[in-house]
XYZ file of C-alpha atoms in Angstrom:
370
model
C -150.496 -49.473 -105.064
C -148.961 -46.453 -107.037
C -146.902 -43.650 -106.397
C -144.198 -41.457 -108.170
C -140.857 -41.893 -108.450
C -137.364 -40.119 -109.205
C -134.721 -42.532 -110.597
C -131.185 -40.240 -109.425
C -128.434 -41.494 -111.418
C -125.535 -42.828 -109.685
C -122.768 -43.049 -108.021
C -123.055 -42.510 -104.790
C -119.675 -42.769 -103.767
C -119.750 -43.107 -100.238
C -122.444 -45.949 -100.050
C -119.850 -47.559 -103.004
C -116.742 -47.451 -101.103
C -118.030 -49.056 -97.654
C -119.906 -51.768 -99.942
C -117.083 -52.531 -101.913
C -114.454 -52.648 -99.213
C -116.872 -54.413 -97.053
C -116.496 -57.436 -99.943
C -113.055 -57.273 -100.218
C -112.672 -57.667 -96.771
C -114.481 -60.634 -96.116
C -113.274 -62.485 -99.366
C -116.621 -62.211 -101.174
C -117.138 -62.467 -104.457
C -118.961 -61.260 -107.531
C -119.503 -64.097 -108.997
C -120.861 -65.719 -105.803
C -123.841 -62.861 -106.381
C -124.243 -64.218 -109.812
C -124.570 -67.552 -108.898
C -127.327 -67.127 -106.036
C -129.539 -64.929 -108.293
C -128.680 -66.578 -112.041
C -132.282 -68.538 -111.830
C -134.413 -65.230 -111.412
C -133.344 -63.863 -115.024
C -133.866 -64.723 -118.804
C -130.649 -65.710 -120.329
C -130.486 -61.545 -121.954
C -130.748 -59.861 -118.255
C -128.298 -62.709 -117.017
C -125.650 -62.514 -119.812
C -125.878 -58.788 -119.239
C -125.550 -59.293 -115.289
C -122.468 -61.707 -115.478
C -120.792 -59.561 -117.507
C -121.731 -56.380 -115.243
C -120.522 -58.085 -111.662
C -117.687 -59.920 -113.884
C -116.213 -56.483 -114.369
C -117.105 -55.308 -111.151
C -114.325 -57.995 -109.580
C -111.747 -56.807 -111.548
C -112.466 -53.111 -110.588
C -112.969 -53.857 -106.722
C -109.435 -56.107 -107.374
C -107.691 -53.011 -109.135
C -108.709 -50.440 -106.467
C -108.199 -52.507 -103.339
C -104.577 -54.145 -105.059
C -102.493 -52.729 -102.099
C -105.042 -53.075 -98.749
C -103.548 -55.452 -96.653
C -106.921 -57.157 -95.224
C -105.740 -58.155 -92.259
C -105.224 -54.155 -91.709
C -106.302 -53.705 -88.353
C -108.516 -50.277 -89.067
C -109.775 -52.316 -92.020
C -111.108 -54.765 -90.059
C -112.676 -53.026 -86.877
C -114.756 -51.239 -89.757
C -115.155 -53.625 -92.114
C -115.090 -57.230 -90.762
C -118.741 -59.020 -90.564
C -116.743 -61.192 -88.060
C -118.901 -59.603 -85.566
C -122.447 -60.203 -86.447
C -123.795 -63.461 -88.234
C -126.054 -61.162 -90.384
C -124.567 -60.413 -93.889
C -124.054 -57.583 -94.942
C -123.789 -55.664 -91.669
C -120.397 -54.225 -90.601
C -119.442 -51.011 -88.688
C -119.009 -48.531 -91.714
C -122.024 -49.681 -92.929
C -123.917 -48.698 -89.687
C -122.440 -45.577 -90.161
C -123.226 -44.777 -93.437
C -126.200 -45.965 -94.266
C -128.415 -45.382 -91.052
C -127.607 -41.287 -92.569
C -128.237 -42.417 -95.943
C -130.510 -39.689 -97.842
C -129.517 -39.597 -101.401
C -129.304 -36.316 -101.667
C -125.318 -36.023 -101.446
C -123.720 -37.734 -104.335
C -120.275 -36.397 -104.076
C -118.297 -38.300 -101.360
C -116.773 -35.528 -99.649
C -119.968 -33.657 -99.742
C -121.687 -36.946 -98.014
C -119.349 -36.872 -95.354
C -120.077 -33.483 -94.575
C -124.134 -33.929 -94.825
C -123.337 -37.267 -92.728
C -121.841 -35.107 -89.829
C -124.253 -32.095 -90.186
C -127.511 -34.953 -89.800
C -125.467 -36.665 -86.698
C -125.282 -33.229 -84.946
C -129.045 -32.518 -85.847
C -130.308 -35.796 -84.103
C -128.168 -35.118 -80.803
C -129.472 -31.735 -80.347
C -133.510 -32.952 -81.144
C -133.206 -35.724 -78.890
C -133.092 -38.709 -80.742
C -131.473 -41.852 -79.345
C -130.235 -44.614 -81.373
C -133.226 -48.035 -81.384
C -133.127 -50.960 -82.874
C -135.895 -50.740 -85.803
C -134.957 -53.031 -88.796
C -131.770 -53.311 -87.764
C -130.548 -49.914 -86.815
C -132.224 -46.510 -86.419
C -132.841 -43.703 -84.479
C -136.383 -42.794 -82.103
C -136.738 -39.735 -79.667
C -139.429 -39.796 -77.036
C -140.439 -40.388 -73.556
C -138.947 -44.313 -74.262
C -135.315 -43.678 -74.266
C -133.511 -46.070 -72.781
C -130.420 -43.875 -70.886
C -127.386 -43.399 -71.825
C -125.764 -44.754 -75.161
C -124.476 -47.311 -73.297
C -127.729 -48.440 -72.177
C -129.303 -47.625 -75.644
C -126.583 -50.008 -77.512
C -126.847 -52.744 -75.049
C -130.594 -52.914 -75.990
C -129.460 -53.255 -79.562
C -130.566 -56.749 -81.592
C -126.398 -57.409 -81.992
C -123.711 -60.333 -80.579
C -122.194 -58.907 -77.954
C -118.609 -58.046 -79.324
C -120.458 -56.343 -81.894
C -122.220 -54.159 -79.542
C -118.895 -53.106 -77.753
C -117.152 -51.931 -81.544
C -121.191 -49.995 -82.100
C -120.645 -48.557 -78.158
C -116.611 -47.608 -78.890
C -117.445 -45.740 -82.353
C -120.785 -43.841 -81.647
C -119.112 -42.492 -78.437
C -117.058 -40.036 -80.187
C -119.146 -40.371 -83.445
C -117.824 -37.326 -85.346
C -113.776 -38.425 -84.919
C -114.486 -42.469 -85.743
C -116.611 -41.054 -88.628
C -113.423 -38.776 -89.797
C -111.299 -41.556 -89.615
C -113.096 -43.971 -91.279
C -113.752 -41.524 -94.221
C -110.188 -40.190 -94.559
C -108.812 -43.505 -95.043
C -111.237 -43.684 -97.528
C -111.367 -41.528 -99.621
C -108.214 -41.825 -102.163
C -110.047 -45.008 -102.285
C -113.141 -43.685 -103.377
C -111.282 -40.891 -105.737
C -109.910 -44.266 -108.039
C -113.153 -46.159 -107.704
C -115.046 -42.702 -109.067
C -112.293 -42.223 -112.198
C -112.913 -45.701 -113.001
C -117.108 -45.636 -112.998
C -116.719 -42.431 -115.146
C -114.748 -44.388 -117.744
C -117.613 -47.449 -117.344
C -120.187 -45.515 -117.395
C -122.720 -48.571 -119.225
C -122.327 -50.676 -115.454
C -124.988 -47.862 -114.091
C -127.063 -46.683 -117.346
C -127.819 -51.096 -117.823
C -128.439 -51.659 -114.204
C -130.703 -47.982 -114.311
C -132.484 -48.871 -117.243
C -133.495 -52.399 -115.843
C -135.312 -50.996 -112.884
C -136.936 -48.201 -115.301
C -138.192 -51.221 -117.469
C -139.328 -53.267 -114.207
C -141.520 -50.593 -112.531
C -143.154 -50.443 -115.534
C -144.448 -53.610 -114.332
C -144.133 -53.617 -110.790
C -144.821 -50.013 -109.173
C -141.727 -49.493 -106.177
C -143.853 -49.474 -103.520
C -145.249 -53.024 -104.313
C -141.595 -53.733 -104.829
C -141.033 -52.498 -100.998
C -144.330 -54.291 -100.296
C -142.776 -57.115 -101.381
C -139.233 -57.055 -99.783
C -140.355 -55.572 -96.533
C -144.108 -56.197 -95.991
C -147.281 -54.477 -96.314
C -147.144 -53.134 -92.708
C -143.572 -51.541 -94.066
C -144.986 -49.201 -96.300
C -148.053 -47.764 -94.304
C -145.342 -45.024 -93.578
C -145.238 -44.271 -97.265
C -145.289 -40.508 -98.450
C -146.313 -39.644 -102.769
C -143.544 -39.734 -103.960
C -140.278 -42.244 -103.644
C -136.589 -41.149 -104.702
C -134.931 -43.903 -106.164
C -131.126 -44.911 -106.744
C -129.097 -47.879 -107.324
C -126.199 -49.153 -106.160
C -122.995 -51.439 -107.900
C -120.880 -52.618 -105.067
C -123.331 -53.247 -102.335
C -125.189 -55.698 -104.393
C -127.811 -57.678 -102.732
C -128.883 -55.028 -99.764
C -131.762 -52.683 -99.877
C -131.886 -49.233 -98.661
C -135.346 -48.337 -97.873
C -136.676 -45.361 -95.421
C -140.852 -44.651 -95.675
C -141.375 -40.941 -95.455
C -143.560 -41.333 -92.416
C -141.070 -43.339 -90.313
C -137.583 -41.788 -91.474
C -136.092 -39.274 -88.459
C -134.419 -37.744 -91.359
C -137.051 -35.673 -92.118
C -136.234 -36.620 -95.721
C -140.257 -35.246 -97.343
C -139.743 -38.595 -99.463
C -139.651 -42.461 -99.568
C -136.055 -43.809 -100.179
C -135.065 -46.515 -102.430
C -131.401 -47.550 -102.781
C -131.578 -50.978 -104.721
C -128.736 -53.702 -104.555
C -126.940 -54.080 -108.174
C -127.634 -57.754 -108.373
C -131.380 -57.609 -106.717
C -133.709 -58.838 -109.780
C -136.584 -57.417 -109.407
C -139.253 -60.868 -109.172
C -136.843 -61.755 -106.278
C -137.648 -59.452 -103.789
C -140.198 -61.803 -101.993
C -138.105 -64.789 -102.044
C -135.090 -62.919 -100.295
C -134.977 -63.326 -96.645
C -134.117 -66.654 -94.884
C -131.413 -68.907 -96.343
C -130.706 -70.435 -99.478
C -132.250 -73.748 -98.594
C -135.085 -72.637 -96.938
C -136.037 -70.318 -100.479
C -135.794 -73.284 -102.328
C -138.230 -75.397 -100.264
C -140.764 -73.212 -100.366
C -140.439 -72.385 -104.242
C -140.445 -76.600 -104.725
C -143.831 -76.386 -103.456
C -144.999 -75.031 -106.448
C -144.180 -77.934 -108.252
C -145.519 -80.579 -105.984
C -149.045 -79.701 -107.000
C -150.451 -81.309 -110.347
C -152.511 -79.060 -111.146
C -149.711 -76.054 -111.331
C -147.243 -78.622 -113.157
C -150.024 -78.991 -115.742
C -150.154 -75.055 -116.285
C -146.607 -75.063 -116.789
C -146.775 -77.412 -119.514
C -150.117 -76.130 -121.016
C -148.555 -72.223 -121.381
C -145.217 -73.902 -122.241
C -147.055 -74.650 -125.666
C -147.906 -71.254 -125.817
C -149.623 -67.948 -124.404
C -153.441 -68.029 -122.658
C -154.881 -65.755 -120.291
C -156.293 -66.674 -116.731
C -160.348 -66.614 -117.535
C -159.234 -68.694 -120.494
C -157.006 -71.094 -119.007
C -159.531 -71.646 -115.478
C -162.312 -72.980 -118.320
C -159.814 -74.916 -120.306
C -158.720 -77.005 -116.954
C -161.940 -76.594 -115.320
C -160.912 -74.490 -112.521
C -162.197 -71.488 -110.461
C -161.163 -68.294 -112.513
C -160.488 -66.756 -108.878
C -158.098 -69.629 -107.693
C -156.147 -69.644 -111.625
C -155.648 -65.924 -110.969
C -153.674 -66.864 -107.685
C -151.989 -69.278 -109.057
C -150.692 -67.695 -112.002
C -149.693 -64.884 -109.936
C -147.851 -66.940 -107.598
C -146.391 -69.031 -110.550
C -145.308 -65.704 -111.972
C -144.380 -63.609 -108.841
C -141.698 -66.953 -108.235
C -140.222 -66.314 -112.457
C -141.855 -69.111 -113.819
C -144.204 -67.239 -116.351
C -143.658 -64.222 -118.663
C -146.390 -61.851 -118.736
C -147.568 -60.956 -122.227
C -149.725 -57.670 -122.139
C -152.202 -56.174 -124.499
C -155.177 -53.429 -124.236
C -157.490 -55.435 -122.761
C -155.837 -59.030 -121.574
C -152.566 -60.404 -119.531
C -151.230 -63.275 -120.953
C -148.663 -65.920 -119.548
C -146.547 -67.829 -120.963
C -143.847 -70.392 -119.489
C -140.528 -69.769 -118.990
C -138.237 -72.213 -119.889
C -134.949 -70.941 -119.201
C -135.999 -69.321 -115.816
C -137.147 -73.086 -114.807
C -134.101 -74.638 -116.396
C -131.453 -72.520 -113.960
C -133.996 -72.734 -111.305
C -133.468 -76.264 -111.618
C -129.694 -76.035 -111.751
C -129.454 -74.356 -109.021
C -131.878 -76.704 -106.859
C -129.185 -79.173 -108.325
C -126.232 -77.348 -107.305
C -127.726 -76.175 -103.420
C -128.030 -80.238 -102.903
C -124.909 -81.939 -104.154
C -122.036 -80.684 -103.631
C -119.392 -79.734 -105.677
């Protein structure tokens, strides 16, 4: 799959501020984010990632220093106690559901969202559950706002939060964004002084998309079915505080009439981990460990640790069908255990010892209590 894309320079301050407060209120550290990702990266990338996460932790603590995490308003908008879905809170529903990547300025983004809300109401859209929280129109509206919310796939206490908030969305949204505005200003000032944070993240993805197109990346994460609504152009941005989550919108699915595909990438997502980001840690580890359960795969890794080789050559050496070899190499590469080295005619593979070392360390840490 191929598609044109444009990398939009960050930061988008409304998204950044919501993600920062979500982490702060729920006690999520950037160090824990780093630990979960390390086996997907080579040592150079992981060193940059560690430095970046350490600085983001310091920034979050600095900006939020005077906040009381138990404050009633903060708990209402940012607590995830009402849902088991990670990275889901009321504030993220109110902001991310209207993300267009058109207004990086905080206040302009606020006004944009209020306008979008008015437009959706006027055009007859209603709240639905598609990928978590979205909008639909047509003949299948389940009824008034209470019925729309009731049918969402969330726990009951969180549904009541949504209903109470969206019943007067504009007032609720103003309350939230007025409260966050001074924090967003402080965060934006620090970001301007720490331009390297966005620079290294954007450079990482520019390099990644030379190996894997944005549409292929989205398909790995969300599935081929999701990408059937994709248009020819994709707008891409990165978020630092919103580490793991991807904000996805395919042109053919969007009720916001974007005219392009939208992809906002969490700052701690390695490009080669998207297909494994679903499910819990133990389930992920179990799936990947199966790659080591086949003697032939271990032999391939051992051979490629001695020197690079390409698929057909390796198939001949090992007496394997070239198609099976190609699929095996693709799987091992998707797990991060092989590095690609391309020339004009062939793709060579070499075992990435650092990734395997980091992965096995993660297995040990996941199984053995500290």
